[in-house]
PDB file of C-alpha atoms and ligand atoms in Angstrom:
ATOM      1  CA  UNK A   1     -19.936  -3.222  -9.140  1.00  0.00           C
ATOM      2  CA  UNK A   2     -19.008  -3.293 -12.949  1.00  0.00           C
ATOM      3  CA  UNK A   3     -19.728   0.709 -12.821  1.00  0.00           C
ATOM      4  CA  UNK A   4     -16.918   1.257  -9.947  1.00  0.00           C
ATOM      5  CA  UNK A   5     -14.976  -1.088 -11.828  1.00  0.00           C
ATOM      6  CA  UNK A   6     -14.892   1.147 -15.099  1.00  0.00           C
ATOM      7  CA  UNK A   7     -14.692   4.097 -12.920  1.00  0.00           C
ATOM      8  CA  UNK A   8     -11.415   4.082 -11.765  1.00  0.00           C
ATOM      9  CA  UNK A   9      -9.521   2.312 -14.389  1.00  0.00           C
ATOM     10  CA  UNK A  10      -6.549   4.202 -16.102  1.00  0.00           C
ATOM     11  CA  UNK A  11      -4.757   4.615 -12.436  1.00  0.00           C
ATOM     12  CA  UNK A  12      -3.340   1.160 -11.710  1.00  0.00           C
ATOM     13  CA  UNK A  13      -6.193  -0.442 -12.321  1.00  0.00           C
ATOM     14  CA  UNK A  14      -3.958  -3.784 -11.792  1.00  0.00           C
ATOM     15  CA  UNK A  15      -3.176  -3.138  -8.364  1.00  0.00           C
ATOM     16  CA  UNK A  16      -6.488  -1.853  -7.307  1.00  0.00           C
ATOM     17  CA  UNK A  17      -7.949  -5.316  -8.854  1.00  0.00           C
ATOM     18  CA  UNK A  18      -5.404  -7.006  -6.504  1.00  0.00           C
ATOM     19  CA  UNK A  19      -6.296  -5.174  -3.838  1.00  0.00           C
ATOM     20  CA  UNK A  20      -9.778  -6.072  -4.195  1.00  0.00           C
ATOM     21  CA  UNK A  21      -9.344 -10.007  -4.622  1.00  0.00           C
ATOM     22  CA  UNK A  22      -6.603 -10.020  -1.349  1.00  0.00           C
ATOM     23  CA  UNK A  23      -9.288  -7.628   0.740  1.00  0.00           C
ATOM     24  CA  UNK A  24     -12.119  -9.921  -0.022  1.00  0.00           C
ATOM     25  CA  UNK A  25     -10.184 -13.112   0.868  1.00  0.00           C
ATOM     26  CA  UNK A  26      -9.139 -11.812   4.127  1.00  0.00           C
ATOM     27  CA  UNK A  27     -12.286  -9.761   4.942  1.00  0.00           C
ATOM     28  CA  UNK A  28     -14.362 -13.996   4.548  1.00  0.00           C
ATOM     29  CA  UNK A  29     -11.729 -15.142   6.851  1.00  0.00           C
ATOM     30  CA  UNK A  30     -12.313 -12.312   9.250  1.00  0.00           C
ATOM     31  CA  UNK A  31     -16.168 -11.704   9.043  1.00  0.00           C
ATOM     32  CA  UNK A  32     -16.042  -8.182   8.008  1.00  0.00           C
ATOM     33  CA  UNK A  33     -18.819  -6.427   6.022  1.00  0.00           C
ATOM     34  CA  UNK A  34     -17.567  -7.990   2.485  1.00  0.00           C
ATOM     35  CA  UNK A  35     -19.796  -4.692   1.173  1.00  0.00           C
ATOM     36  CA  UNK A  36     -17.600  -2.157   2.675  1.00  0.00           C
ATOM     37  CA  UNK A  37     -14.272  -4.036   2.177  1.00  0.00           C
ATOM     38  CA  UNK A  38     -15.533  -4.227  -1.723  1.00  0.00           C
ATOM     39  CA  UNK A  39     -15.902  -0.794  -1.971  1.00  0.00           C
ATOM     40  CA  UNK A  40     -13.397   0.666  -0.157  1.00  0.00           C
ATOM     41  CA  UNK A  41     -10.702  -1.512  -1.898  1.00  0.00           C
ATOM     42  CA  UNK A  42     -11.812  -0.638  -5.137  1.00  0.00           C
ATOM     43  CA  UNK A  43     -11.813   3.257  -4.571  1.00  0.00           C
ATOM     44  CA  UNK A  44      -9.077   3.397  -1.980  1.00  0.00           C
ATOM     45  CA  UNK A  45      -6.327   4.801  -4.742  1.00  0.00           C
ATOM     46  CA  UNK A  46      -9.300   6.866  -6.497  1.00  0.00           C
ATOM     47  CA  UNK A  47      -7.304  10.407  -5.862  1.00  0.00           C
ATOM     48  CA  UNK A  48      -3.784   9.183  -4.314  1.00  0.00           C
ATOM     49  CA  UNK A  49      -2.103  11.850  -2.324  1.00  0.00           C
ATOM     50  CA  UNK A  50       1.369  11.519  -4.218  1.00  0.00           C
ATOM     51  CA  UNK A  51      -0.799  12.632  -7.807  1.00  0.00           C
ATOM     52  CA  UNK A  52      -2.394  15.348  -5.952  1.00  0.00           C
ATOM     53  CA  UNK A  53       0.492  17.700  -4.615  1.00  0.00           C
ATOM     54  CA  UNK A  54       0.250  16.102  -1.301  1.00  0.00           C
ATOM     55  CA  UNK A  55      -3.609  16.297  -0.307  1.00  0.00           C
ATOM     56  CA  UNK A  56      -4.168  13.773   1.910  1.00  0.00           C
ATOM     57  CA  UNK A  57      -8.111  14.626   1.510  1.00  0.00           C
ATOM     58  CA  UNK A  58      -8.530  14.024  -2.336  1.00  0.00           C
ATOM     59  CA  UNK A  59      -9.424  10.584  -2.202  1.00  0.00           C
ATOM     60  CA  UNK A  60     -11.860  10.655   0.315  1.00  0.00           C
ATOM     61  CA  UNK A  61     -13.246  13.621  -1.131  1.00  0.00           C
ATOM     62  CA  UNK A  62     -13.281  11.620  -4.579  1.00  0.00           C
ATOM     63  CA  UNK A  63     -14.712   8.497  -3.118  1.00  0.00           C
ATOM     64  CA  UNK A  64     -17.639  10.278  -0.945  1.00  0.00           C
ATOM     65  CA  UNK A  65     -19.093  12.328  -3.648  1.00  0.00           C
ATOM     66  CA  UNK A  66     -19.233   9.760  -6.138  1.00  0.00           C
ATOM     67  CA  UNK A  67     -20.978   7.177  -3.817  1.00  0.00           C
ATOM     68  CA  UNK A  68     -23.231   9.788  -2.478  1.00  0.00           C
ATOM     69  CA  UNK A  69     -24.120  10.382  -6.374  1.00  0.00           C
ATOM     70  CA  UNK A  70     -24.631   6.862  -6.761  1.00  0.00           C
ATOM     71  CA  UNK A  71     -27.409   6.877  -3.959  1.00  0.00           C
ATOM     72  CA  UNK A  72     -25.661   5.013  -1.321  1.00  0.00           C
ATOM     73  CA  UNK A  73     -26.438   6.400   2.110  1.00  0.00           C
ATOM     74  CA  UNK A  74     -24.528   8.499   4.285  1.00  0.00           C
ATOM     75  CA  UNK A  75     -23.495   5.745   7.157  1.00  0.00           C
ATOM     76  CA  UNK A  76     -22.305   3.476   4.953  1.00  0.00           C
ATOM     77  CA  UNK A  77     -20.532   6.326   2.635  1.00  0.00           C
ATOM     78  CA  UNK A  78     -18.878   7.496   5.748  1.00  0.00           C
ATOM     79  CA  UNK A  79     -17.729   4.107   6.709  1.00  0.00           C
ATOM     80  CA  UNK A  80     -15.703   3.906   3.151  1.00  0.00           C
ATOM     81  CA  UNK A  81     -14.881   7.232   2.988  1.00  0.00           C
ATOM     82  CA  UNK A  82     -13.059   7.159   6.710  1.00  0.00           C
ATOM     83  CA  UNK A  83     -11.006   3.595   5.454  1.00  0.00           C
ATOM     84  CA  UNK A  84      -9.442   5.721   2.686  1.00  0.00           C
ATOM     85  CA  UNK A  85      -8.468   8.377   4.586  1.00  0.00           C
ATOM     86  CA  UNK A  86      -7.275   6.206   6.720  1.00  0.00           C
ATOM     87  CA  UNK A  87      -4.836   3.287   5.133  1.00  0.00           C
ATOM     88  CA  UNK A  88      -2.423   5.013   3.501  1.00  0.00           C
ATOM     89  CA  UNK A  89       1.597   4.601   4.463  1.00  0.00           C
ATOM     90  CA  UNK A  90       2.865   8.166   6.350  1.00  0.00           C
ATOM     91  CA  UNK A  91       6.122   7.419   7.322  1.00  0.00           C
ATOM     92  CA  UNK A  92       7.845   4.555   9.429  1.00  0.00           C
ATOM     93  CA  UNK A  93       7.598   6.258  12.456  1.00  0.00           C
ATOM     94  CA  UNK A  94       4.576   8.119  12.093  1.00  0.00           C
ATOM     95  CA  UNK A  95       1.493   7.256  14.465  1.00  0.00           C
ATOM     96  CA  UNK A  96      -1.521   5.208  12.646  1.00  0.00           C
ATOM     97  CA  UNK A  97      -5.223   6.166  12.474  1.00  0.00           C
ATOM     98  CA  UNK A  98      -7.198   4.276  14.112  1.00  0.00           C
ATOM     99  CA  UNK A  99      -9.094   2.183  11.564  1.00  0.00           C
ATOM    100  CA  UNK A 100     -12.402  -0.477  12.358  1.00  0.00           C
ATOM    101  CA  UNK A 101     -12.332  -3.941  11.472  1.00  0.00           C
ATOM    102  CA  UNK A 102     -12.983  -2.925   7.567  1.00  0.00           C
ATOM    103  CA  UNK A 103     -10.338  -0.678   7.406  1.00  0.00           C
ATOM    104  CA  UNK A 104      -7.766  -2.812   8.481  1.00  0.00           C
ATOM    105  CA  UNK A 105      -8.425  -5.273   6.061  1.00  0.00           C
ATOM    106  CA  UNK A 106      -8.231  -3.301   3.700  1.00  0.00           C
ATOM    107  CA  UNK A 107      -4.901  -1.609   4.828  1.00  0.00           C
ATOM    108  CA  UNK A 108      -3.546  -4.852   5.214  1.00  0.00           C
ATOM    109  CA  UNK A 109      -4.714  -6.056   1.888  1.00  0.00           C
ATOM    110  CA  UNK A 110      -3.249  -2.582   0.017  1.00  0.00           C
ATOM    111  CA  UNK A 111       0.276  -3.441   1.989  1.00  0.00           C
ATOM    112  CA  UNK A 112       0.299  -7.026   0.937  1.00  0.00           C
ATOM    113  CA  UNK A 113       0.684  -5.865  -2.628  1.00  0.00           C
ATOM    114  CA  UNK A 114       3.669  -3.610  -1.652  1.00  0.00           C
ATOM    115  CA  UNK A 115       5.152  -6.871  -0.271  1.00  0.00           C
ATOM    116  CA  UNK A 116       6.885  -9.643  -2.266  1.00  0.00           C
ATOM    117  CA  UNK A 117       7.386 -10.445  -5.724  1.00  0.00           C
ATOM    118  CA  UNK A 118       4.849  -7.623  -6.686  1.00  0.00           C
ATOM    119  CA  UNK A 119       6.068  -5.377  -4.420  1.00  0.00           C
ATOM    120  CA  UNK A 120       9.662  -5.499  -5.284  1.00  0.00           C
ATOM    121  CA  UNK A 121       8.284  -4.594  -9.068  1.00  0.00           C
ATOM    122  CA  UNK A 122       5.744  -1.658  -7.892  1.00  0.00           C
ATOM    123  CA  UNK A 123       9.012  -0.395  -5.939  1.00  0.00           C
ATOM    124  CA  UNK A 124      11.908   0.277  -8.696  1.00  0.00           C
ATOM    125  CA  UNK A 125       8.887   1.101 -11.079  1.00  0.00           C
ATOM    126  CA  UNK A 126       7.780   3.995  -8.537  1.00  0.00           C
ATOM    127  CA  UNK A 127      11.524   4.623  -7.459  1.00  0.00           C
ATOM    128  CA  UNK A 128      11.941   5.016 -11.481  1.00  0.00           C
ATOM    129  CA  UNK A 129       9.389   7.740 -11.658  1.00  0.00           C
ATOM    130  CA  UNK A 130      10.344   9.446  -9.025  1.00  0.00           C
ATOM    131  CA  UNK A 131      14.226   9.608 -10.669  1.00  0.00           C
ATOM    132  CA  UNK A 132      16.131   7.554  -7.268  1.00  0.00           C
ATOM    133  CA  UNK A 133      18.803   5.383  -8.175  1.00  0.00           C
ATOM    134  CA  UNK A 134      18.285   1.678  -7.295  1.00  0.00           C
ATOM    135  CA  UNK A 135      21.541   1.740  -4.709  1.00  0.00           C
ATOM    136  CA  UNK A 136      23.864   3.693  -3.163  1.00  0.00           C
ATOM    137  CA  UNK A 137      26.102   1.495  -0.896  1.00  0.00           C
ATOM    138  CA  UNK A 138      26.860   4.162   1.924  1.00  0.00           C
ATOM    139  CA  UNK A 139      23.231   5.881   2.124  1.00  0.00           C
ATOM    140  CA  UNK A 140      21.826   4.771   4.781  1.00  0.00           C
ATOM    141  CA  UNK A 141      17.916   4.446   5.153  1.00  0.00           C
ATOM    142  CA  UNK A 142      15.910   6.872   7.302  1.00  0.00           C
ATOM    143  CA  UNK A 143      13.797   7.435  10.158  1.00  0.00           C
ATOM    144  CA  UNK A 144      10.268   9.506   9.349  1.00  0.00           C
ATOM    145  CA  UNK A 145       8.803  10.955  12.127  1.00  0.00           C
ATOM    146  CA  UNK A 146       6.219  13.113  10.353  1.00  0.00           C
ATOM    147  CA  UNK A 147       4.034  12.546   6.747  1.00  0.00           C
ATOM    148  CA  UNK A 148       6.110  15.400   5.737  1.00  0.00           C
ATOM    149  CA  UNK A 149       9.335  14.099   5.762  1.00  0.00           C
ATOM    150  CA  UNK A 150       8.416  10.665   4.404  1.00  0.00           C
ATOM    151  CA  UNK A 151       6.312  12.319   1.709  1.00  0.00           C
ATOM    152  CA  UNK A 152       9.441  14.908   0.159  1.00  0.00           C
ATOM    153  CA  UNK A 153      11.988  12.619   1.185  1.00  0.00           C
ATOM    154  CA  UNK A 154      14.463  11.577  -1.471  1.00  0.00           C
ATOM    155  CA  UNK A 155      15.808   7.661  -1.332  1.00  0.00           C
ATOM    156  CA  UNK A 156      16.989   5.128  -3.526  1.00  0.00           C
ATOM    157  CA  UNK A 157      14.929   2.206  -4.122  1.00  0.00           C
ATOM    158  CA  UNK A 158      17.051  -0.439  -1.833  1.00  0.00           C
ATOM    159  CA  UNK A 159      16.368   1.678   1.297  1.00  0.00           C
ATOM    160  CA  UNK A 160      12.746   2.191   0.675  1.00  0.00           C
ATOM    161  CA  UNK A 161      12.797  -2.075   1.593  1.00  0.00           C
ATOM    162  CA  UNK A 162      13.743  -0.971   4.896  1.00  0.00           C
ATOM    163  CA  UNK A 163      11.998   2.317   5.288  1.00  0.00           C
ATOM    164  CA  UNK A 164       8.839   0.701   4.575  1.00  0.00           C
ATOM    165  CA  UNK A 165       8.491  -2.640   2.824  1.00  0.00           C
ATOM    166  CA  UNK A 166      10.209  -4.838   5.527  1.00  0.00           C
ATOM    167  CA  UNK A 167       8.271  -2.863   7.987  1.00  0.00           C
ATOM    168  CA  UNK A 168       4.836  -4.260   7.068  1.00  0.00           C
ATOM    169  CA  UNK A 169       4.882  -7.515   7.923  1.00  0.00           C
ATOM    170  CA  UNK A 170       4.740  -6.759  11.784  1.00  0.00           C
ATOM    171  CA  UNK A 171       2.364  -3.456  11.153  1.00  0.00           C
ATOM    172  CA  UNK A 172      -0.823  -6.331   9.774  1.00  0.00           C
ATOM    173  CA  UNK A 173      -3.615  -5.857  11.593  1.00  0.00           C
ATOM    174  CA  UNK A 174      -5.282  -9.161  10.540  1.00  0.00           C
ATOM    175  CA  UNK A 175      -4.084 -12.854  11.737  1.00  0.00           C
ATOM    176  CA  UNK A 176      -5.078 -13.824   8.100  1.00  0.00           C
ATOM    177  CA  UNK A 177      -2.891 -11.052   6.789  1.00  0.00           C
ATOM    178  CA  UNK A 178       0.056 -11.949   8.862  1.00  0.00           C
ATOM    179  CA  UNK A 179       0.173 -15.396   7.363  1.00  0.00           C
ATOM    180  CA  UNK A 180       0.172 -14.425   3.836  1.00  0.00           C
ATOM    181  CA  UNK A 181       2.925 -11.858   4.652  1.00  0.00           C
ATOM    182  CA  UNK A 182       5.131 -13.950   6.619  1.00  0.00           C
ATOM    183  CA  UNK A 183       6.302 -15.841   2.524  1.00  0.00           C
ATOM    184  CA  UNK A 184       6.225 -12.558   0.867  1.00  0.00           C
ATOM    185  CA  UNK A 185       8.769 -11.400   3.514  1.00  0.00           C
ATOM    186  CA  UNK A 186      10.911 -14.115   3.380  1.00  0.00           C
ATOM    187  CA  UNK A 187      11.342 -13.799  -0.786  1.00  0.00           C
ATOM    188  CA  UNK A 188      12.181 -10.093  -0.039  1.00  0.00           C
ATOM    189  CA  UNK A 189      15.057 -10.911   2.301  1.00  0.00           C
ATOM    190  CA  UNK A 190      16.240 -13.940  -0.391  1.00  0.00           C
ATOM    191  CA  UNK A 191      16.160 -11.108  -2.976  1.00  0.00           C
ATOM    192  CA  UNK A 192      18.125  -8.459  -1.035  1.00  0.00           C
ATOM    193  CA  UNK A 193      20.605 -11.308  -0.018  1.00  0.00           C
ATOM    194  CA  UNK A 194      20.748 -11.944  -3.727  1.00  0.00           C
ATOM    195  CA  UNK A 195      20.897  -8.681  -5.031  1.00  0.00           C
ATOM    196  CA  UNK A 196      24.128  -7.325  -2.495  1.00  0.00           C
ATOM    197  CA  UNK A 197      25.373 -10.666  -3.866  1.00  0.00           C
ATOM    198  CA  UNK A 198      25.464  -9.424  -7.058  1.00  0.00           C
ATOM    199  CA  UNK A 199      26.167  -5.846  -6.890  1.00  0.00           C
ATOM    200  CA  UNK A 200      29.672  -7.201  -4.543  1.00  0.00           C
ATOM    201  CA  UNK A 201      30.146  -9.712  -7.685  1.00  0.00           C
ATOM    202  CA  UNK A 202      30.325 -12.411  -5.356  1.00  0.00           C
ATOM    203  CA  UNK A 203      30.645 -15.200  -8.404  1.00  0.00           C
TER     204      UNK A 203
HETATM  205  P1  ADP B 301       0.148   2.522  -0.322  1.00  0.00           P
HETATM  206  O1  ADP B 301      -0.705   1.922  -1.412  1.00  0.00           O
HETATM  207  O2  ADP B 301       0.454   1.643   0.838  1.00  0.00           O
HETATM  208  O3  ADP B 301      -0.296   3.925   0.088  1.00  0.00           O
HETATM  209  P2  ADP B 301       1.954   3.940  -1.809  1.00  0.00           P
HETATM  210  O4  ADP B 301       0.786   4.431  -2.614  1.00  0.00           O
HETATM  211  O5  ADP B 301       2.618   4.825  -0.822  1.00  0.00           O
HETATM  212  O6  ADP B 301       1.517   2.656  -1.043  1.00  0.00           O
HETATM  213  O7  ADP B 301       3.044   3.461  -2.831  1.00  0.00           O
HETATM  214  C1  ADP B 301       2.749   2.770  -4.021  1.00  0.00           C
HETATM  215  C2  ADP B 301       3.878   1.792  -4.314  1.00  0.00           C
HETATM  216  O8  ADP B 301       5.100   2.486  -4.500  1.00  0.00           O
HETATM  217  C3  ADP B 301       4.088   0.853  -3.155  1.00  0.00           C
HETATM  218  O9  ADP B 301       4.395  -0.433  -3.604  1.00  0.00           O
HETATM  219  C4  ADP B 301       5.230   1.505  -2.408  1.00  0.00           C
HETATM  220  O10 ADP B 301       5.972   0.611  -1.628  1.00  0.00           O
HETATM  221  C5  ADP B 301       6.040   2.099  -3.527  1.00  0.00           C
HETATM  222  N1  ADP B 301       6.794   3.269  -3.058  1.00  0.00           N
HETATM  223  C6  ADP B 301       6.357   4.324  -2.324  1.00  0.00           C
HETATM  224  N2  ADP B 301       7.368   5.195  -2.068  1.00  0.00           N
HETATM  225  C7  ADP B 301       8.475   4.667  -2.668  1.00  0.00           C
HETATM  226  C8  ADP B 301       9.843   5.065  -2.770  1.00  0.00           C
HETATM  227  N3  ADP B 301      10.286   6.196  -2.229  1.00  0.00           N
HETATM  228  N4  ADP B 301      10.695   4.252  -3.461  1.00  0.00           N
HETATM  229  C9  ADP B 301      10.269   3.100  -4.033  1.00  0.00           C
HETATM  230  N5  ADP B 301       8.982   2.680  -3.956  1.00  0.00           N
HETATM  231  C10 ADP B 301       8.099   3.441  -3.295  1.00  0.00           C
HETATM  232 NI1   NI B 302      -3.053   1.073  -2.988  1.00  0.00          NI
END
């Protein structure tokens, strides 16, 4: 475990160690195979698509031949390598694979760190590096139908709340996920009530 661990710090190593702690939590409450959740969470962002002009197979690619190199068998390397592809946001109207029980909790536990207080923070830090403004008052958010458009689509940091972070709370797969969302959603909604509240100067 401490090898994977070293292995993929340097890429937000914070929110992968997240991701971890919130997968294994909800994988004990659902009875998954804690093995495969541990795993998968801590390689899922190994060789993200968004660092890798697009490739949607670099991380699993990343992910299989190190664990294969590491001597763990093929089932089981399969079984992680198939959650990565798998978990990743395409687009609010783009159709989901279809994930086993590991996979989702997983998925769920890599969306409940876009969520909330956290999530609000990971956003205007990505929108940042990207170069989108925070607001603009009369651009409206958008509808994705393919990875395509969600992937080269250009927003500011306000509408990616509704093209995707006040989305997730009805796309969790797990009951145990669904409760832990239902807070982080509500402090999202305070925020955006707070934050037009501001930006009108309504003092
Ligand atoms: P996931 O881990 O679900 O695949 P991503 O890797 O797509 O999430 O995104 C990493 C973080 O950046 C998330 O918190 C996500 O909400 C945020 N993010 C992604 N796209 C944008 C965007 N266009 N504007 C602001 N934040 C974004
Ligand atoms: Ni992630």
């Amino acid at each position: 475990m401490e090898k994977l661990s070293n292995d993929s710090t340097g890429h937000d190593w914070w929110h992968t160690e997240r991701v971890y702690k919130v997968a294994k939590h909800i994988a004990r409450e659902e009875k998954a195979d804690i093995f495969i959740v541990e795993i998968a969470a801590l390689l899922h962002d190994i060789a993200d698509w968004k660092f890798h002009e697009g490739n949607l197979e670099a991380g699993p690619e990343a992910a299989g031949s190190f664990l294969l190199k590491e001597g763990l068998d093929p089932g089981r390397t399969g079984k992680i390598t198939n959650i990565i592809r798998g978990i990743s946001f395409k687009g609010n109207n783009v159709e989901n694979n279809e994930l086993d029980l590991e996979g989702k909790v997983v998925q769920d536990a890599d969306r409940i760190d876009a969520i909330g207080a956290i999530g609000i923070a990971r956003a205007f830090a990505y929108g940042g590096y990207k170069g989108n403004q925070i607001y603009i008052p009369d651009l409206n958010p958008a509808i994705h139908n393919t990875f395509e458009e969600y992937k080269n689509s250009n927003t500011t940091t306000i509408n990616h709340f509704y093209e995707k972070l006040l989305l997730l709370k009805d796309l969790m797969n797990t009951r145990t996920a669904k409760r832990i969302a239902e807070e982080r959603h509500s402090f999202m909604q305070t925020y955006l009530e707070k934050f037009y509240s501001e930006w009108n100067v309504n003092i």
